[in-house]
Amino acid sequence: MAEVLLTADAARSLVDSVDAFLFDCDGVIWKGDELIEGVPETLELLRKMGKKLVFVTNNSRKSRKQYSKKFKSLGLDVTEEEIFTSSFAAAMFLKLNNFPPEKKVYVVGEDGILEELKLAGFECFGGPEDGKKNIMLEANFYFDHDKSVGAVIVGLDQYFNYYKMQYASLCIRENPGCLFIATNRDPTGHMISSQEWPGAGTMVAAVSCSVQKEPIVVGKPSSFLMDFLLKSYNLETSRMCMVGDRLDTDILFGQNTGCKTLLVMSGVTTLPELQSASNTIHPDLYTNTVHDLVQLLEP
């Protein structure tokens, strides 16, 4: 299948055919804490054209409130209501599925998940604090865990360790009905601007291997995030465009939910990967960066 490069005609046709643009963040809006060139101008132009903008990220390290602060620190005016994170999706999954209030949630992840769970009214523990804990593998050592844990959520965790892996594994294996939820399965991510780092998928894979069970995934490419988005915006998915840098999450998410798709080369995916004979995920359009929209739409 021949890939379609974004041209001036294609850009005009795209913006005329959609009412909302859904943007991934890492590799599209920023890399680490550095804004990608041309992003402010692009967002400003699309807002002036009356387009709704939504930011959909698999990165669970921050809550929506924390992401709103990050946007502001980078000079971007984005409201909390325009941000949909996998940490928020995990909390909402529990809420929608009537997670018992007497049950606790164990978190392999960072503050974003903990904050969203607390805002949703759930009792949770783990997170960065458990990154400080060690295990002594000695004779007669017994590792105890909380039997009231009813769900384990695994996301990106720079403090991931053997203690957390064992705690999560025991809860999933031994607590009856304990849910195993993954924020996403991204293998890598741009945690800093200069290079990729292991993503949440590596932590999820470790726990999954230990318990020999597949998780419920709430982030992209799962359609769960879209279900929430549609409740917030009175739009049809056919009138949305998903803009992302990953084929296996962003573009697949868009395709799974009926959106138009635009791949940008400012993050993970390279042109050779896109054009590889082994690639089975093809966006509607591709371009270098989101700023190309501005340049192509200029009269």
XYZ file of C-alpha atoms in Angstrom:
299
model
C 0.000 0.000 0.000
C 1.451 3.344 -1.088
C 1.759 5.890 1.700
C 0.133 9.292 1.071
C 2.245 12.357 1.837
C 0.414 15.409 3.159
C 0.203 18.035 0.404
C -1.466 21.451 0.292
C -4.593 19.971 -1.324
C -4.672 17.067 1.135
C -4.215 19.417 4.092
C -7.099 21.621 2.958
C -9.309 18.595 2.347
C -8.424 17.202 5.783
C -9.261 20.331 7.771
C -12.495 20.784 5.801
C -13.572 17.216 6.591
C -12.997 17.203 10.365
C -14.270 19.176 13.357
C -11.697 17.993 15.888
C -8.029 17.094 15.994
C -6.821 14.563 18.544
C -3.129 14.976 19.303
C -0.752 12.579 20.955
C 1.753 14.487 23.128
C 5.134 12.731 23.374
C 6.827 12.981 19.970
C 4.067 15.185 18.526
C 3.702 18.221 20.811
C 6.945 17.801 22.760
C 9.917 15.558 23.355
C 10.616 15.282 27.062
C 10.264 18.869 28.279
C 11.117 20.508 24.952
C 8.372 21.827 22.685
C 8.564 20.637 19.075
C 9.096 23.539 16.674
C 5.968 25.085 15.191
C 3.470 23.554 17.608
C 2.095 26.845 19.064
C 1.430 28.248 15.581
C -0.285 25.034 14.495
C -2.617 24.878 17.495
C -3.423 28.583 17.172
C -4.313 28.212 13.489
C -6.573 25.211 14.075
C -8.378 26.995 16.927
C -8.906 30.051 14.700
C -10.427 27.698 12.114
C -12.940 26.590 14.739
C -11.500 23.147 15.317
C -11.766 21.427 18.680
C -8.420 20.249 20.012
C -8.014 17.244 22.286
C -4.775 15.818 23.681
C -4.746 12.058 24.149
C -1.632 10.625 25.777
C -0.621 7.154 26.905
C 1.929 8.618 29.309
C 0.522 7.926 32.780
C 3.227 9.663 34.804
C 1.086 12.773 35.196
C -2.574 13.432 35.940
C -4.672 15.702 33.749
C -4.117 18.531 36.214
C -0.346 17.998 36.108
C -0.388 17.877 32.295
C -2.354 21.124 32.200
C 0.507 22.713 34.161
C 3.068 21.278 31.738
C 1.216 22.733 28.749
C 1.126 26.108 30.504
C 4.857 25.949 31.320
C 5.526 25.453 27.601
C 3.386 28.464 26.696
C 0.372 26.494 25.469
C -3.156 27.373 26.590
C -4.755 23.964 27.088
C -7.488 23.245 29.633
C -7.699 20.176 31.844
C -10.931 19.196 30.051
C -9.061 18.974 26.743
C -6.611 16.378 28.131
C -7.269 12.644 28.223
C -4.526 10.522 29.808
C -4.164 6.780 30.340
C -3.936 7.447 34.103
C -7.372 9.101 33.940
C -8.663 6.229 31.785
C -7.546 3.672 34.383
C -9.442 5.465 37.149
C -12.528 5.874 34.982
C -12.441 2.196 33.993
C -12.770 1.261 37.660
C -15.550 3.796 38.178
C -17.559 2.647 35.165
C -17.216 -0.970 36.233
C -18.435 -0.252 39.772
C -15.204 -1.187 41.500
C -16.116 -2.060 45.121
C -15.394 0.898 47.451
C -14.025 -1.418 50.143
C -11.339 -2.717 47.772
C -7.908 -1.089 47.317
C -5.819 -0.483 44.215
C -2.108 -1.304 44.029
C -0.174 0.930 41.645
C 2.951 0.051 39.711
C 3.462 3.512 38.292
C 3.884 7.131 39.270
C 1.971 10.052 40.788
C -0.339 10.562 37.803
C -2.138 7.272 38.424
C -2.302 7.778 42.186
C -3.728 11.299 41.802
C -6.422 10.274 39.313
C -7.449 7.327 41.510
C -7.759 9.552 44.573
C -9.768 12.138 42.622
C -12.126 9.322 41.581
C -12.531 8.319 45.230
C -10.466 5.114 45.320
C -8.054 4.018 48.034
C -4.668 3.301 46.486
C -1.037 2.737 47.429
C 2.288 1.747 45.891
C 3.737 4.121 43.312
C 7.045 5.956 43.890
C 7.090 5.104 47.614
C 7.447 1.400 46.902
C 10.376 2.171 44.634
C 12.383 2.700 47.825
C 11.625 -0.783 49.191
C 13.931 -3.762 48.923
C 13.535 -7.516 49.202
C 15.927 -9.815 51.065
C 15.801 -13.235 49.428
C 16.832 -15.259 52.458
C 15.750 -18.547 54.003
C 12.353 -18.409 55.726
C 11.577 -14.983 54.215
C 7.844 -14.549 53.567
C 6.508 -11.660 51.458
C 3.089 -10.583 52.703
C 0.571 -8.541 50.723
C -2.772 -6.807 51.310
C -5.623 -9.248 50.653
C -8.084 -6.370 50.135
C -6.420 -5.248 46.887
C -8.992 -5.693 44.111
C -7.057 -4.171 41.222
C -3.457 -3.714 40.131
C -2.715 -0.897 37.699
C 0.602 -0.978 35.836
C 1.922 2.070 33.982
C 5.194 3.791 33.199
C 7.371 3.596 36.297
C 10.929 4.900 36.567
C 11.001 3.401 40.083
C 10.080 -0.112 38.948
C 11.763 -2.815 41.027
C 11.576 -6.437 42.172
C 9.475 -5.485 45.218
C 6.739 -3.977 43.048
C 6.776 -6.865 40.624
C 6.302 -9.364 43.450
C 3.604 -7.292 45.195
C 1.624 -6.885 41.967
C 2.050 -10.559 41.098
C 0.825 -11.778 44.491
C -2.261 -9.559 44.366
C -3.205 -10.720 40.864
C -2.503 -14.402 41.538
C -3.835 -14.769 45.071
C -6.583 -12.160 45.585
C -9.853 -13.567 44.132
C -11.103 -11.509 41.196
C -8.216 -9.023 41.297
C -8.130 -6.966 38.085
C -4.893 -6.573 36.124
C -5.044 -3.228 34.299
C -2.390 -1.708 32.032
C -2.393 1.978 31.171
C -0.766 1.050 27.831
C 1.774 -1.294 26.249
C 4.091 1.216 24.547
C 7.522 -0.451 24.301
C 9.403 2.868 24.290
C 8.827 6.588 24.777
C 10.544 9.973 24.557
C 11.057 10.612 28.272
C 13.729 13.150 27.341
C 14.275 14.960 24.066
C 17.546 13.273 23.109
C 16.633 9.577 23.190
C 13.983 6.917 23.692
C 13.581 5.027 26.970
C 11.717 1.841 27.922
C 7.969 2.459 27.978
C 5.135 1.206 30.158
C 4.903 -1.907 28.018
C 8.135 -3.202 29.531
C 6.741 -3.025 33.077
C 3.441 -4.531 31.922
C 5.303 -7.374 30.191
C 7.256 -8.184 33.358
C 4.119 -8.490 35.497
C 2.233 -10.291 32.724
C 5.016 -12.841 32.397
C 5.087 -13.397 36.160
C 1.325 -13.996 36.492
C 0.887 -15.628 33.054
C -2.090 -13.401 32.355
C -2.882 -10.650 29.853
C -3.989 -7.233 31.215
C -6.975 -5.077 30.415
C -5.481 -2.175 28.410
C -7.238 1.187 28.833
C -4.923 3.482 26.830
C -4.329 3.651 23.069
C -5.000 1.675 20.892
C -7.916 0.542 23.094
C -11.176 2.332 22.255
C -11.908 2.923 25.959
C -10.440 6.450 25.918
C -12.557 7.315 22.893
C -15.735 6.245 24.697
C -14.990 8.857 27.348
C -14.054 11.489 24.816
C -17.336 11.070 22.975
C -19.234 11.719 26.198
C -17.438 15.062 26.520
C -17.751 16.235 22.917
C -20.814 16.022 20.712
C -18.878 14.797 17.671
C -18.759 11.838 15.341
C -15.496 9.924 15.105
C -15.631 10.233 11.307
C -15.268 14.009 11.842
C -12.095 13.589 13.933
C -8.438 13.245 12.970
C -5.943 11.428 15.180
C -2.447 12.898 14.910
C 0.358 10.772 16.324
C 3.901 9.502 15.947
C 3.299 5.791 16.651
C 1.708 3.366 14.222
C 0.859 0.696 16.803
C -0.868 3.021 19.274
C -1.873 6.418 17.829
C -2.701 5.415 14.260
C -4.223 2.085 15.275
C -6.300 3.910 17.916
C -7.609 6.263 15.235
C -8.418 3.406 12.889
C -10.042 1.315 15.628
C -12.383 4.180 16.490
C -13.207 5.384 12.973
C -11.096 8.565 12.875
C -9.016 9.919 10.039
C -5.308 9.501 10.784
C -2.198 11.632 10.293
C 1.234 10.233 11.147
C 4.046 12.669 11.991
C 7.738 11.763 11.832
C 8.786 13.933 14.785
C 8.721 11.066 17.269
C 9.084 7.289 17.188
C 8.139 6.130 13.676
C 10.588 6.612 10.805
C 9.820 6.718 7.084
C 11.586 3.359 6.439
C 9.438 1.754 9.160
C 6.283 3.223 7.651
C 7.197 2.033 4.155
C 8.465 -1.375 5.268
C 6.809 -4.369 3.609
C 6.267 -5.832 7.080
C 4.208 -2.831 8.264
C 0.475 -3.518 8.311
C -0.729 -0.211 9.801
C -1.159 2.562 7.242
C -2.276 6.116 8.129
C -4.471 8.124 5.799
C -1.688 10.709 5.543
C 1.840 11.296 6.813
C 4.115 14.320 7.189
C 7.236 15.445 9.050
C 5.746 17.544 11.874
C 2.419 19.132 12.813
C 3.823 22.494 11.690
C 3.565 21.271 8.091
C -0.175 21.902 8.389
C 0.478 25.617 8.863
C 2.897 25.829 5.991
C 0.613 23.899 3.618
C -2.532 25.834 4.569
C -0.956 29.258 4.080
C -2.524 31.070 1.116
